[in-house]
Amino acid sequence: MKRLALGIFACLVSVSAAPVMNTNQGPTAGQAPSGPGRGSQEPGPTITVQGHTFTQLSLFQRNVGGRDDQTTQFPPHKIIGNIYYVGTRSLAAFLIVTPQGNILVNSTYERNVATIQKSVEQLGFKFSDIKILLGSHAHGDHQEGDALIKQLTGAQVIALAEDVPALRAMKPGGKEHPIDKVLHDGESVTLGGTTLVAHLTPGHSRGCTTWTLKAQEGGKTYDVVIIGSFGTNPGFKLVNNADVPGIAEEFNRAFKVARALPCDVPLGSHPGMYNMEEKYAKLAKGGPNPFIDPAGYKLEVDIDEAMFRAVLAEQQKAAASGRP
Ligand SMILES: [Zn+2]
């Protein structure tokens, strides 16, 4: 269970100066649990959607993997059009290549930055060509490495306003978290003919961002969605959350936004959100691009929303009966 506990903290804690393995400091992010609740290693409610069964814990584990998964390079590969995968086995990082320089989505942990650099170079691109750095949400497993990437590449770091306080609190090795430009819901980032639109899909973090862009391949244009996270992690307090009183409404908003987005190619801050491994294995066999999977996007949103509703119902029931 030890590995699991570390994994949970890895995703929940908005990492500050302490290395992530120092779990003494406990969760500090706005969305983190603010009081006693079900232990974060208990399975939690179970949901089944289209034959896929998860507990709250197993869905979380599917996303974060173990410590090795978080730090081991996954073979870098082209996804579609100008979008490439440069992350680890369980922490996604995407490189979007344009004639005027490249965009990186997610630095992940600071200790993964060298791995991301290696992946970028193995694909034949220059790390120093990263001009813009974006993120999925202000948790350490997705954005702790921002300061180092900024240092190494000079990239402009752009974040959604609602995540700025949590990002500012993320200071690996005491480094200030760089934020060069603040966006609001619906605003976009353009470089070399590629535009990414920022959609505020809060709940998992206050400024959790789902990025959308278009990719061209074989004369066709595809809608790509990079899911920020719709996850209800073990320990999330959805009822009577003193830090984020409207957290349940924020999740509701996220699901509404998610369902309105056209999507041909689902991607996400954790590869488990879009079955990367299985799709990557299909690449070698040729045939249609396996990453084109509109049904997979709907299924993922359905799974995440079913889990959110189940966890919310459980916590509402507990609150009504006076249990913590
Ligand atoms: Zn997270």
Coordinates of C-alpha atoms and ligand atoms in Angstrom, one line a residue:
M1 CA 0.0 0.0 0.0
K2 CA 3.0 2.2 0.4
R3 CA 3.4 2.8 -3.3
L4 CA -0.3 3.7 -3.5
A5 CA -0.2 6.2 -0.7
L6 CA 2.7 8.0 -2.5
G7 CA 0.8 8.0 -5.7
I8 CA -2.2 9.6 -4.1
F9 CA -0.2 12.4 -2.6
A10 CA 1.6 12.8 -6.0
C11 CA -1.7 13.8 -7.6
L12 CA -3.3 15.6 -4.7
V13 CA -0.6 17.7 -3.4
S14 CA 0.2 21.0 -4.9
V15 CA 3.9 20.5 -4.4
S16 CA 5.8 23.4 -2.9
A17 CA 9.5 23.4 -1.9
A18 CA 9.5 19.9 -0.5
P19 CA 10.1 17.0 -2.8
V20 CA 7.0 15.1 -3.6
M21 CA 8.0 12.1 -1.6
N22 CA 7.9 14.2 1.6
T23 CA 4.3 13.6 2.4
N24 CA 4.4 15.2 5.8
Q25 CA 3.2 18.5 4.6
G26 CA -0.1 17.1 3.5
P27 CA -2.4 18.4 0.8
T28 CA -2.2 22.1 0.3
A29 CA -4.2 22.7 -2.9
G30 CA -7.5 24.5 -2.7
Q31 CA -9.4 21.4 -3.8
A32 CA -7.6 19.1 -1.4
P33 CA -9.6 17.6 1.5
S34 CA -10.1 20.0 4.3
G35 CA -11.3 17.7 7.0
P36 CA -11.7 14.1 8.0
G37 CA -13.4 11.9 5.6
R38 CA -13.0 8.4 4.2
G39 CA -9.4 7.3 4.2
S40 CA -7.8 7.8 0.8
Q41 CA -6.8 4.2 0.5
E42 CA -10.3 2.8 0.8
P43 CA -11.9 1.8 -2.5
G44 CA -14.9 4.2 -2.3
P45 CA -18.0 3.8 -4.4
T46 CA -18.1 1.5 -7.5
I47 CA -19.5 2.5 -10.9
T48 CA -20.0 0.6 -14.1
V49 CA -20.3 2.3 -17.4
Q50 CA -20.7 0.3 -20.6
G51 CA -19.2 -2.7 -18.9
H52 CA -16.3 -0.8 -17.4
T53 CA -16.2 -1.1 -13.7
F54 CA -14.2 1.2 -11.4
T55 CA -14.0 2.1 -7.8
Q56 CA -13.0 5.7 -6.9
L57 CA -9.6 4.3 -6.0
S58 CA -9.1 2.1 -9.0
L59 CA -10.0 5.0 -11.4
F60 CA -7.5 7.2 -9.6
Q61 CA -4.9 4.5 -9.9
R62 CA -5.6 4.0 -13.5
N63 CA -4.6 7.6 -14.0
V64 CA -1.6 8.1 -11.8
G65 CA -0.1 4.6 -12.0
G66 CA 2.8 3.8 -9.6
R67 CA 5.9 5.9 -8.9
D68 CA 7.8 4.1 -11.7
D69 CA 5.0 4.8 -14.2
Q70 CA 5.2 8.5 -13.3
T71 CA 8.9 8.8 -14.1
T72 CA 9.5 6.2 -16.8
Q73 CA 9.7 7.5 -20.4
F74 CA 6.9 6.2 -22.7
P75 CA 8.2 5.9 -26.3
P76 CA 7.7 9.4 -27.8
H77 CA 5.4 9.2 -30.8
K78 CA 3.3 11.2 -33.2
I79 CA -0.4 11.3 -32.3
I80 CA -1.9 13.1 -35.2
G81 CA -1.0 16.1 -37.4
N82 CA 1.5 18.2 -35.5
I83 CA 0.8 16.7 -32.1
Y84 CA 3.3 14.4 -30.4
Y85 CA 3.6 12.5 -27.1
V86 CA 6.6 13.3 -25.0
G87 CA 5.5 12.3 -21.5
T88 CA 6.0 9.3 -19.1
R89 CA 4.0 6.2 -18.8
S90 CA 1.4 7.9 -16.6
L91 CA 2.0 11.6 -16.9
A92 CA 1.2 13.1 -20.3
A93 CA 3.1 15.8 -22.0
F94 CA 2.3 16.9 -25.5
L95 CA 4.5 18.7 -28.0
I96 CA 2.7 20.8 -30.7
V97 CA 5.1 21.6 -33.5
T98 CA 4.7 24.7 -35.6
P99 CA 6.8 26.6 -38.1
Q100 CA 7.3 29.3 -35.6
G101 CA 8.4 27.2 -32.7
N102 CA 6.7 24.6 -30.5
I103 CA 4.2 24.5 -27.6
L104 CA 4.5 22.1 -24.7
V105 CA 1.5 21.1 -22.7
N106 CA 2.5 19.9 -19.2
S107 CA 6.0 19.9 -17.7
T108 CA 4.9 17.2 -15.2
Y109 CA 7.3 16.7 -12.2
E110 CA 10.5 18.7 -12.3
R111 CA 12.4 15.4 -12.1
N112 CA 10.8 14.4 -15.5
V113 CA 12.0 17.4 -17.4
A114 CA 15.2 15.7 -18.6
T115 CA 13.0 12.8 -19.8
I116 CA 10.7 15.2 -21.7
Q117 CA 13.8 16.8 -23.3
K118 CA 15.1 13.4 -24.3
S119 CA 11.7 12.5 -25.9
V120 CA 11.5 15.9 -27.8
E121 CA 15.0 15.3 -29.2
Q122 CA 14.3 11.6 -30.1
L123 CA 11.5 12.9 -32.2
G124 CA 14.0 15.1 -34.0
F125 CA 12.9 18.4 -32.5
K126 CA 14.9 20.9 -30.5
F127 CA 14.0 21.5 -26.8
S128 CA 15.0 25.1 -27.2
D129 CA 12.3 25.5 -29.8
I130 CA 9.6 25.3 -27.1
K131 CA 8.2 28.9 -27.1
I132 CA 5.1 28.4 -25.1
L133 CA 4.4 26.2 -22.0
L134 CA 0.8 25.4 -21.0
G135 CA -0.6 23.1 -18.3
S136 CA -3.6 20.9 -17.6
H137 CA -4.0 21.9 -13.9
A138 CA -2.1 23.2 -10.9
H139 CA -1.1 19.9 -9.4
G140 CA 2.5 19.0 -9.1
D141 CA 2.3 15.9 -11.3
H142 CA 1.4 18.1 -14.2
Q143 CA 3.1 21.5 -13.7
E144 CA 5.9 21.2 -11.1
G145 CA 8.5 21.3 -13.8
D146 CA 7.3 24.7 -15.3
A147 CA 10.1 26.8 -13.6
L148 CA 12.8 24.5 -14.9
I149 CA 11.4 24.3 -18.4
K150 CA 11.2 28.1 -18.4
Q151 CA 14.8 28.3 -17.3
L152 CA 16.0 25.9 -20.0
T153 CA 14.0 27.2 -22.9
G154 CA 12.8 30.7 -22.1
A155 CA 9.3 29.6 -23.0
Q156 CA 6.4 31.9 -22.2
V157 CA 4.3 30.3 -19.4
I158 CA 0.6 30.8 -19.8
A159 CA -2.0 29.8 -17.2
L160 CA -5.7 30.1 -16.5
A161 CA -6.5 32.8 -13.9
E162 CA -8.3 30.4 -11.5
D163 CA -5.2 28.2 -11.2
V164 CA -2.8 31.1 -10.6
P165 CA -2.9 31.0 -6.7
A166 CA -2.2 27.2 -6.7
L167 CA 0.5 27.6 -9.3
R168 CA 2.2 30.4 -7.3
A169 CA 2.3 28.0 -4.3
M170 CA 4.2 25.5 -6.3
K171 CA 7.9 26.2 -5.7
P172 CA 10.2 23.2 -6.4
G173 CA 13.6 23.9 -4.8
G174 CA 12.3 27.3 -3.8
K175 CA 11.9 28.5 -7.4
E176 CA 9.1 30.9 -8.0
H177 CA 6.5 29.5 -10.4
P178 CA 6.7 31.5 -13.6
I179 CA 3.5 32.9 -15.1
D180 CA 4.0 35.2 -18.0
K181 CA 0.4 35.5 -19.2
V182 CA -2.9 34.9 -17.6
L183 CA -5.9 33.7 -19.7
H184 CA -9.6 33.5 -19.0
D185 CA -12.1 30.9 -20.0
G186 CA -12.5 30.7 -23.8
E187 CA -9.3 32.7 -24.6
S188 CA -6.8 31.1 -26.8
V189 CA -3.1 30.8 -27.6
T190 CA -1.8 30.9 -31.2
L191 CA 1.6 30.0 -32.5
G192 CA 2.6 29.3 -36.1
G193 CA -0.9 28.7 -37.3
T194 CA -2.0 26.4 -34.5
T195 CA -4.6 27.7 -32.0
L196 CA -5.3 26.2 -28.6
V197 CA -8.5 27.3 -26.8
A198 CA -8.6 27.2 -23.0
H199 CA -11.8 25.8 -21.5
L200 CA -12.3 26.2 -17.8
T201 CA -13.3 22.8 -16.5
P202 CA -13.0 23.2 -12.8
G203 CA -13.6 20.9 -9.9
H204 CA -10.4 18.8 -10.0
S205 CA -8.6 22.2 -9.5
R206 CA -10.0 25.7 -9.5
G207 CA -8.5 26.5 -12.9
C208 CA -8.4 23.0 -14.4
T209 CA -8.0 23.6 -18.1
T210 CA -9.3 21.5 -21.0
W211 CA -7.4 22.6 -24.2
T212 CA -8.9 22.1 -27.6
L213 CA -7.2 22.4 -31.0
K214 CA -7.5 21.2 -34.6
A215 CA -5.2 18.8 -36.2
Q216 CA -4.9 18.1 -39.9
E217 CA -4.1 14.7 -41.3
G218 CA -4.8 13.1 -44.7
G219 CA -6.6 16.2 -45.9
K220 CA -9.0 16.1 -43.0
T221 CA -9.4 18.3 -39.9
Y222 CA -9.9 16.7 -36.5
D223 CA -11.1 18.2 -33.2
V224 CA -8.6 17.4 -30.5
V225 CA -9.4 17.7 -26.8
I226 CA -6.8 17.5 -24.1
I227 CA -8.8 16.7 -20.9
G228 CA -7.5 18.6 -17.9
S229 CA -9.1 16.1 -15.5
F230 CA -12.6 15.4 -14.5
G231 CA -11.4 13.2 -11.7
T232 CA -12.8 12.9 -8.2
N233 CA -9.7 11.7 -6.4
P234 CA -9.8 9.8 -3.1
G235 CA -9.9 12.3 -0.3
F236 CA -11.7 15.0 -2.4
K237 CA -14.3 16.7 -0.2
L238 CA -17.3 17.5 -2.3
V239 CA -19.7 18.4 0.6
N240 CA -19.0 21.0 3.3
N241 CA -15.6 21.9 1.7
A242 CA -14.5 25.0 3.6
D243 CA -11.8 25.8 1.1
V244 CA -14.0 25.5 -2.0
P245 CA -17.6 25.7 -0.9
G246 CA -18.9 25.4 -4.5
I247 CA -16.8 22.5 -5.5
A248 CA -19.7 20.3 -6.6
E249 CA -21.1 23.1 -8.8
E250 CA -17.6 23.5 -10.3
F251 CA -17.6 19.8 -11.2
N252 CA -21.1 20.2 -12.7
R253 CA -19.8 23.0 -14.8
A254 CA -16.9 21.0 -16.0
F255 CA -19.1 18.1 -17.2
K256 CA -21.4 20.5 -19.0
V257 CA -18.5 22.1 -20.8
A258 CA -16.9 18.6 -21.6
R259 CA -20.1 17.4 -23.2
A260 CA -20.4 20.5 -25.4
L261 CA -16.9 20.1 -26.9
P262 CA -16.7 18.4 -30.3
C263 CA -14.0 15.7 -30.1
D264 CA -12.5 13.3 -32.6
V265 CA -9.2 12.8 -30.8
P266 CA -9.4 12.6 -27.0
L267 CA -6.1 13.2 -25.1
G268 CA -5.7 13.8 -21.4
S269 CA -3.3 14.8 -18.6
H270 CA -3.0 11.1 -17.7
P271 CA -2.6 8.7 -20.7
G272 CA -5.1 6.3 -19.0
M273 CA -7.8 8.8 -19.8
Y274 CA -7.5 7.9 -23.4
N275 CA -6.1 4.4 -23.4
M276 CA -2.8 5.5 -24.8
E277 CA -1.0 2.2 -24.4
E278 CA -3.5 0.2 -26.3
K279 CA -3.7 2.8 -29.1
Y280 CA 0.1 3.1 -29.3
A281 CA 0.3 -0.6 -29.7
K282 CA -2.0 -0.4 -32.7
L283 CA 0.2 2.2 -34.4
A284 CA 2.7 -0.4 -35.4
K285 CA 0.1 -2.4 -37.2
G286 CA -0.8 0.4 -39.6
G287 CA -4.5 1.0 -40.5
P288 CA -6.5 4.0 -39.4
N289 CA -5.1 6.3 -36.8
P290 CA -6.1 4.7 -33.5
F291 CA -6.1 8.0 -31.7
I292 CA -9.2 9.0 -33.6
D293 CA -11.8 7.8 -31.0
P294 CA -14.8 10.0 -30.5
A295 CA -16.6 7.2 -28.7
G296 CA -13.7 6.9 -26.3
Y297 CA -14.1 10.6 -25.4
K298 CA -17.8 10.2 -24.5
L299 CA -17.0 7.1 -22.5
E300 CA -14.4 8.8 -20.5
V301 CA -16.7 11.7 -19.6
D302 CA -19.4 9.3 -18.8
I303 CA -17.1 7.3 -16.5
D304 CA -15.8 10.4 -14.7
E305 CA -19.3 11.9 -14.3
A306 CA -20.7 8.7 -13.0
M307 CA -17.9 8.5 -10.4
F308 CA -18.4 12.1 -9.4
R309 CA -22.2 11.5 -8.9
A310 CA -21.5 8.4 -6.9
V311 CA -18.9 10.1 -4.6
L312 CA -21.2 13.1 -4.2
A313 CA -24.1 10.9 -3.2
E314 CA -22.1 9.0 -0.7
Q315 CA -20.8 12.2 0.9
Q316 CA -24.2 13.8 0.9
K317 CA -25.7 10.7 2.6
A318 CA -22.9 10.8 5.2
A319 CA -23.4 14.5 5.9
A320 CA -27.1 14.0 6.3
S321 CA -26.6 11.3 8.8
G322 CA -24.2 13.5 10.7
R323 CA -21.1 11.4 9.9
P324 CA -17.9 13.3 9.0
Ligands
ZN1 ZN -4.5 16.4 -10.5

